[in-house]
Amino acid sequence: YSFSSVAFGAADAKRLVVVGVSYGLSTGPTSVTVAGNGATQHVEANNGEENSSIWSYALASGTSGTVVVASSGSPTGAGIIVWRVITSTPTVSDTGSDNDSATASTTLDIPAAGVAVGNVMTRSNTDRTYTWSGLTEDVDAAIDTGDYSHTGASKAFAAIQSGLTISATPNIAPTHRYPVMALVSWGP
């Protein structure tokens, strides 16, 4: 899957381009590139059919480009959500995932003056919307064929968060498989 003219936000020497990948395949992507550069995978959640993962690449220049998601199989749908994260410490602080409950939920530690992002995917014949707790929703969207939907959220925190519960509740209960959630936090 290739996504063209993806907005990366304003250029900055401390910018991470963070990509939440939602993938309709039992295995996740084998690679993600951001403007031709190999991104690092930080976390992945999989329920045997859907896959949610978060990747990043430190890209100081440019405001848009192509994001390519590659795998060894043929997914039945794919979508991305992109965030601009400014950090002096590009090393991940914490990760979290969930793949076994109707409401995707887990805990995450976030450093003082840090930021967290989350990506959730589920299969549905009806586009779902989500209600987030712990992070602020950025996107609710259908993926490709309409068989899948995904949502993304993020938030910057002034104070340290230890074991913050983060959840995304779909407006329609899952009938096929539970949503898959991936979360990552970074320091300032």
PDB file of C-alpha atoms in Angstrom:
ATOM      1  CA  TYR A   1       0.000   0.000   0.000  1.00  0.00           C
ATOM      2  CA  SER A   2       1.303   3.421  -0.945  1.00  0.00           C
ATOM      3  CA  PHE A   3      -0.172   6.619   0.485  1.00  0.00           C
ATOM      4  CA  SER A   4       0.827   9.729  -1.501  1.00  0.00           C
ATOM      5  CA  SER A   5       1.006  13.381  -0.440  1.00  0.00           C
ATOM      6  CA  VAL A   6       0.713  12.563   3.273  1.00  0.00           C
ATOM      7  CA  ALA A   7       0.976  15.666   5.482  1.00  0.00           C
ATOM      8  CA  PHE A   8       3.884  15.462   7.952  1.00  0.00           C
ATOM      9  CA  GLY A   9       3.380  18.896   9.538  1.00  0.00           C
ATOM     10  CA  ALA A  10       5.921  21.682   9.764  1.00  0.00           C
ATOM     11  CA  ALA A  11       9.583  20.722   9.468  1.00  0.00           C
ATOM     12  CA  ASP A  12      11.601  20.697  12.693  1.00  0.00           C
ATOM     13  CA  ALA A  13      15.016  19.325  13.667  1.00  0.00           C
ATOM     14  CA  LYS A  14      13.313  17.398  16.515  1.00  0.00           C
ATOM     15  CA  ARG A  15      10.341  16.075  14.517  1.00  0.00           C
ATOM     16  CA  LEU A  16       9.275  12.443  14.504  1.00  0.00           C
ATOM     17  CA  VAL A  17       6.793  11.430  11.841  1.00  0.00           C
ATOM     18  CA  VAL A  18       4.683   8.855  13.685  1.00  0.00           C
ATOM     19  CA  VAL A  19       2.541   6.466  11.637  1.00  0.00           C
ATOM     20  CA  GLY A  20      -0.302   4.393  13.040  1.00  0.00           C
ATOM     21  CA  VAL A  21      -0.910   1.505  10.651  1.00  0.00           C
ATOM     22  CA  SER A  22      -4.191  -0.411  10.504  1.00  0.00           C
ATOM     23  CA  TYR A  23      -3.866  -3.601   8.467  1.00  0.00           C
ATOM     24  CA  GLY A  24      -6.403  -6.248   7.505  1.00  0.00           C
ATOM     25  CA  LEU A  25      -4.077  -9.240   7.643  1.00  0.00           C
ATOM     26  CA  SER A  26      -3.197 -11.868  10.247  1.00  0.00           C
ATOM     27  CA  THR A  27       0.402 -10.650  10.181  1.00  0.00           C
ATOM     28  CA  GLY A  28       1.425  -7.020  10.265  1.00  0.00           C
ATOM     29  CA  PRO A  29       3.534  -4.988   7.885  1.00  0.00           C
ATOM     30  CA  THR A  30       7.118  -6.067   7.302  1.00  0.00           C
ATOM     31  CA  SER A  31       8.206  -2.477   6.696  1.00  0.00           C
ATOM     32  CA  VAL A  32       7.002   1.117   6.598  1.00  0.00           C
ATOM     33  CA  THR A  33       8.826   3.906   4.808  1.00  0.00           C
ATOM     34  CA  VAL A  34       8.344   7.634   5.359  1.00  0.00           C
ATOM     35  CA  ALA A  35       9.444   9.730   2.371  1.00  0.00           C
ATOM     36  CA  GLY A  36      11.654   6.817   1.310  1.00  0.00           C
ATOM     37  CA  ASN A  37      13.214   6.287   4.758  1.00  0.00           C
ATOM     38  CA  GLY A  38      12.786   3.089   6.763  1.00  0.00           C
ATOM     39  CA  ALA A  39      10.665   3.652   9.871  1.00  0.00           C
ATOM     40  CA  THR A  40      11.054   1.796  13.190  1.00  0.00           C
ATOM     41  CA  GLN A  41       8.202  -0.306  14.541  1.00  0.00           C
ATOM     42  CA  HIS A  42       7.505   0.311  18.244  1.00  0.00           C
ATOM     43  CA  VAL A  43       4.420  -1.778  19.023  1.00  0.00           C
ATOM     44  CA  GLU A  44       2.013  -4.163  17.321  1.00  0.00           C
ATOM     45  CA  ALA A  45      -1.345  -5.679  18.310  1.00  0.00           C
ATOM     46  CA  ASN A  46      -2.910  -8.547  16.403  1.00  0.00           C
ATOM     47  CA  ASN A  47      -6.115 -10.550  16.868  1.00  0.00           C
ATOM     48  CA  GLY A  48      -5.502 -13.122  14.141  1.00  0.00           C
ATOM     49  CA  GLU A  49      -7.151 -11.082  11.410  1.00  0.00           C
ATOM     50  CA  GLU A  50      -6.563  -7.375  12.078  1.00  0.00           C
ATOM     51  CA  ASN A  51      -3.330  -5.661  12.965  1.00  0.00           C
ATOM     52  CA  SER A  52      -2.572  -2.277  14.553  1.00  0.00           C
ATOM     53  CA  SER A  53       0.974  -0.970  14.827  1.00  0.00           C
ATOM     54  CA  ILE A  54       2.877   2.270  15.412  1.00  0.00           C
ATOM     55  CA  TRP A  55       6.054   3.234  13.563  1.00  0.00           C
ATOM     56  CA  SER A  56       8.200   6.393  13.468  1.00  0.00           C
ATOM     57  CA  TYR A  57      11.001   8.075  11.592  1.00  0.00           C
ATOM     58  CA  ALA A  58      12.950  11.212  12.575  1.00  0.00           C
ATOM     59  CA  LEU A  59      12.449  13.465   9.545  1.00  0.00           C
ATOM     60  CA  ALA A  60      13.691  17.027   9.990  1.00  0.00           C
ATOM     61  CA  SER A  61      12.802  18.424   6.556  1.00  0.00           C
ATOM     62  CA  GLY A  62       9.788  18.447   4.253  1.00  0.00           C
ATOM     63  CA  THR A  63       6.117  18.894   5.024  1.00  0.00           C
ATOM     64  CA  SER A  64       4.640  15.972   3.085  1.00  0.00           C
ATOM     65  CA  GLY A  65       5.581  12.804   1.270  1.00  0.00           C
ATOM     66  CA  THR A  66       4.726   9.209   0.529  1.00  0.00           C
ATOM     67  CA  VAL A  67       4.215   6.537   3.187  1.00  0.00           C
ATOM     68  CA  VAL A  68       4.587   2.947   1.963  1.00  0.00           C
ATOM     69  CA  VAL A  69       3.372  -0.026   3.991  1.00  0.00           C
ATOM     70  CA  ALA A  70       4.709  -3.410   2.818  1.00  0.00           C
ATOM     71  CA  SER A  71       4.004  -6.975   3.911  1.00  0.00           C
ATOM     72  CA  SER A  72       4.581 -10.562   2.867  1.00  0.00           C
ATOM     73  CA  GLY A  73       0.829 -11.129   2.362  1.00  0.00           C
ATOM     74  CA  SER A  74      -2.119  -9.417   0.722  1.00  0.00           C
ATOM     75  CA  PRO A  75      -4.145  -7.403   3.229  1.00  0.00           C
ATOM     76  CA  THR A  76      -7.869  -6.955   2.726  1.00  0.00           C
ATOM     77  CA  GLY A  77      -7.592  -3.317   3.800  1.00  0.00           C
ATOM     78  CA  ALA A  78      -5.081  -0.790   5.076  1.00  0.00           C
ATOM     79  CA  GLY A  79      -5.108   2.708   6.523  1.00  0.00           C
ATOM     80  CA  ILE A  80      -2.681   5.090   8.195  1.00  0.00           C
ATOM     81  CA  ILE A  81      -2.897   7.928  10.681  1.00  0.00           C
ATOM     82  CA  VAL A  82       0.081  10.299  10.896  1.00  0.00           C
ATOM     83  CA  TRP A  83       1.180  12.487  13.807  1.00  0.00           C
ATOM     84  CA  ARG A  84       3.923  15.083  14.137  1.00  0.00           C
ATOM     85  CA  VAL A  85       5.766  14.596  17.448  1.00  0.00           C
ATOM     86  CA  ILE A  86       8.465  17.025  18.576  1.00  0.00           C
ATOM     87  CA  THR A  87      10.899  15.426  21.010  1.00  0.00           C
ATOM     88  CA  SER A  88      14.512  15.758  22.103  1.00  0.00           C
ATOM     89  CA  THR A  89      14.359  12.124  23.238  1.00  0.00           C
ATOM     90  CA  PRO A  90      13.209  10.050  20.241  1.00  0.00           C
ATOM     91  CA  THR A  91      13.586   6.827  22.248  1.00  0.00           C
ATOM     92  CA  VAL A  92      10.186   5.374  23.141  1.00  0.00           C
ATOM     93  CA  SER A  93       9.263   5.707  26.807  1.00  0.00           C
ATOM     94  CA  ASP A  94       6.513   3.053  26.960  1.00  0.00           C
ATOM     95  CA  THR A  95       4.257   0.940  24.756  1.00  0.00           C
ATOM     96  CA  GLY A  96       0.931  -0.789  25.280  1.00  0.00           C
ATOM     97  CA  SER A  97      -1.452  -2.992  23.326  1.00  0.00           C
ATOM     98  CA  ASP A  98      -4.775  -4.808  23.592  1.00  0.00           C
ATOM     99  CA  ASN A  99      -6.528  -7.324  21.380  1.00  0.00           C
ATOM    100  CA  ASP A 100      -8.967  -9.233  23.567  1.00  0.00           C
ATOM    101  CA  SER A 101     -11.826  -7.013  24.707  1.00  0.00           C
ATOM    102  CA  ALA A 102     -14.827  -5.247  23.145  1.00  0.00           C
ATOM    103  CA  THR A 103     -13.462  -1.947  24.451  1.00  0.00           C
ATOM    104  CA  ALA A 104      -9.783  -1.639  23.573  1.00  0.00           C
ATOM    105  CA  SER A 105      -8.038  -0.675  26.798  1.00  0.00           C
ATOM    106  CA  THR A 106      -4.618  -0.811  28.421  1.00  0.00           C
ATOM    107  CA  THR A 107      -2.312   1.314  30.578  1.00  0.00           C
ATOM    108  CA  LEU A 108       0.629   3.491  29.578  1.00  0.00           C
ATOM    109  CA  ASP A 109       3.349   5.432  31.385  1.00  0.00           C
ATOM    110  CA  ILE A 110       4.065   8.893  29.980  1.00  0.00           C
ATOM    111  CA  PRO A 111       6.954  11.114  31.132  1.00  0.00           C
ATOM    112  CA  ALA A 112       6.419  14.697  32.325  1.00  0.00           C
ATOM    113  CA  ALA A 113       6.154  16.987  29.279  1.00  0.00           C
ATOM    114  CA  GLY A 114       5.750  13.845  27.160  1.00  0.00           C
ATOM    115  CA  VAL A 115       3.273  12.780  24.499  1.00  0.00           C
ATOM    116  CA  ALA A 116       1.307   9.615  23.747  1.00  0.00           C
ATOM    117  CA  VAL A 117      -0.389   8.370  20.569  1.00  0.00           C
ATOM    118  CA  GLY A 118      -2.799   5.507  19.984  1.00  0.00           C
ATOM    119  CA  ASN A 119      -4.130   3.595  16.964  1.00  0.00           C
ATOM    120  CA  VAL A 120      -7.129   1.219  17.009  1.00  0.00           C
ATOM    121  CA  MET A 121      -8.555  -0.920  14.196  1.00  0.00           C
ATOM    122  CA  THR A 122     -11.564  -3.202  13.935  1.00  0.00           C
ATOM    123  CA  ARG A 123     -13.485  -5.055  11.265  1.00  0.00           C
ATOM    124  CA  SER A 124     -17.093  -4.106  10.707  1.00  0.00           C
ATOM    125  CA  ASN A 125     -19.724  -3.950   8.022  1.00  0.00           C
ATOM    126  CA  THR A 126     -20.701  -0.583   9.456  1.00  0.00           C
ATOM    127  CA  ASP A 127     -18.292   2.285   9.968  1.00  0.00           C
ATOM    128  CA  ARG A 128     -17.618   2.642  13.638  1.00  0.00           C
ATOM    129  CA  THR A 129     -16.838   5.718  15.629  1.00  0.00           C
ATOM    130  CA  TYR A 130     -14.997   5.556  18.929  1.00  0.00           C
ATOM    131  CA  THR A 131     -15.036   7.331  22.251  1.00  0.00           C
ATOM    132  CA  TRP A 132     -11.553   7.712  23.715  1.00  0.00           C
ATOM    133  CA  SER A 133     -10.628   8.033  27.377  1.00  0.00           C
ATOM    134  CA  GLY A 134      -7.138   9.142  28.440  1.00  0.00           C
ATOM    135  CA  LEU A 135      -6.185  10.566  25.025  1.00  0.00           C
ATOM    136  CA  THR A 136      -7.895  13.071  22.714  1.00  0.00           C
ATOM    137  CA  GLU A 137      -9.395  11.627  19.549  1.00  0.00           C
ATOM    138  CA  ASP A 138      -7.828  12.885  16.315  1.00  0.00           C
ATOM    139  CA  VAL A 139      -9.410  10.648  13.651  1.00  0.00           C
ATOM    140  CA  ASP A 140     -12.310   8.245  13.063  1.00  0.00           C
ATOM    141  CA  ALA A 141     -12.288   6.827   9.533  1.00  0.00           C
ATOM    142  CA  ALA A 142     -13.313   3.957   7.306  1.00  0.00           C
ATOM    143  CA  ILE A 143     -10.504   2.008   5.670  1.00  0.00           C
ATOM    144  CA  ASP A 144     -10.508   1.066   1.985  1.00  0.00           C
ATOM    145  CA  THR A 145     -13.446  -1.185   1.283  1.00  0.00           C
ATOM    146  CA  GLY A 146     -15.524  -0.112   4.290  1.00  0.00           C
ATOM    147  CA  ASP A 147     -15.004  -3.517   5.919  1.00  0.00           C
ATOM    148  CA  TYR A 148     -12.641  -1.927   8.433  1.00  0.00           C
ATOM    149  CA  SER A 149     -12.546   1.222  10.487  1.00  0.00           C
ATOM    150  CA  HIS A 150      -9.828   2.816  12.561  1.00  0.00           C
ATOM    151  CA  THR A 151      -9.305   5.641  14.981  1.00  0.00           C
ATOM    152  CA  GLY A 152      -6.336   7.564  16.339  1.00  0.00           C
ATOM    153  CA  ALA A 153      -5.771   9.727  19.387  1.00  0.00           C
ATOM    154  CA  SER A 154      -2.953  11.658  21.011  1.00  0.00           C
ATOM    155  CA  LYS A 155      -2.225  13.960  23.914  1.00  0.00           C
ATOM    156  CA  ALA A 156       0.635  15.946  25.423  1.00  0.00           C
ATOM    157  CA  PHE A 157       0.988  15.763  29.217  1.00  0.00           C
ATOM    158  CA  ALA A 158       2.566  18.354  31.512  1.00  0.00           C
ATOM    159  CA  ALA A 159       2.827  15.988  34.500  1.00  0.00           C
ATOM    160  CA  ILE A 160       4.082  12.417  34.605  1.00  0.00           C
ATOM    161  CA  GLN A 161       1.421   9.741  34.055  1.00  0.00           C
ATOM    162  CA  SER A 162       1.997   6.363  35.693  1.00  0.00           C
ATOM    163  CA  GLY A 163      -0.267   3.544  34.582  1.00  0.00           C
ATOM    164  CA  LEU A 164      -2.714   5.861  32.811  1.00  0.00           C
ATOM    165  CA  THR A 165      -5.691   3.841  31.584  1.00  0.00           C
ATOM    166  CA  ILE A 166      -6.381   4.566  27.922  1.00  0.00           C
ATOM    167  CA  SER A 167      -9.425   3.137  26.158  1.00  0.00           C
ATOM    168  CA  ALA A 168     -11.317   3.378  22.877  1.00  0.00           C
ATOM    169  CA  THR A 169     -14.947   2.259  22.939  1.00  0.00           C
ATOM    170  CA  PRO A 170     -16.669   1.599  19.587  1.00  0.00           C
ATOM    171  CA  ASN A 171     -20.197   2.934  19.100  1.00  0.00           C
ATOM    172  CA  ILE A 172     -21.267  -0.522  17.849  1.00  0.00           C
ATOM    173  CA  ALA A 173     -20.202  -3.655  19.709  1.00  0.00           C
ATOM    174  CA  PRO A 174     -17.874  -5.882  17.667  1.00  0.00           C
ATOM    175  CA  THR A 175     -19.547  -8.942  16.123  1.00  0.00           C
ATOM    176  CA  HIS A 176     -16.543 -10.455  14.374  1.00  0.00           C
ATOM    177  CA  ARG A 177     -13.296  -9.823  16.252  1.00  0.00           C
ATOM    178  CA  TYR A 178     -12.286  -7.452  19.004  1.00  0.00           C
ATOM    179  CA  PRO A 179     -10.518  -4.178  18.174  1.00  0.00           C
ATOM    180  CA  VAL A 180      -6.725  -4.099  18.194  1.00  0.00           C
ATOM    181  CA  MET A 181      -5.021  -1.202  20.025  1.00  0.00           C
ATOM    182  CA  ALA A 182      -1.422   0.024  19.867  1.00  0.00           C
ATOM    183  CA  LEU A 183      -0.067   2.832  22.107  1.00  0.00           C
ATOM    184  CA  VAL A 184       3.318   4.590  22.359  1.00  0.00           C
ATOM    185  CA  SER A 185       4.690   7.414  24.538  1.00  0.00           C
ATOM    186  CA  TRP A 186       7.777   9.613  24.231  1.00  0.00           C
ATOM    187  CA  GLY A 187       9.494  12.087  26.544  1.00  0.00           C
ATOM    188  CA  PRO A 188       9.990  15.786  25.851  1.00  0.00           C
TER     189      PRO A 188
END
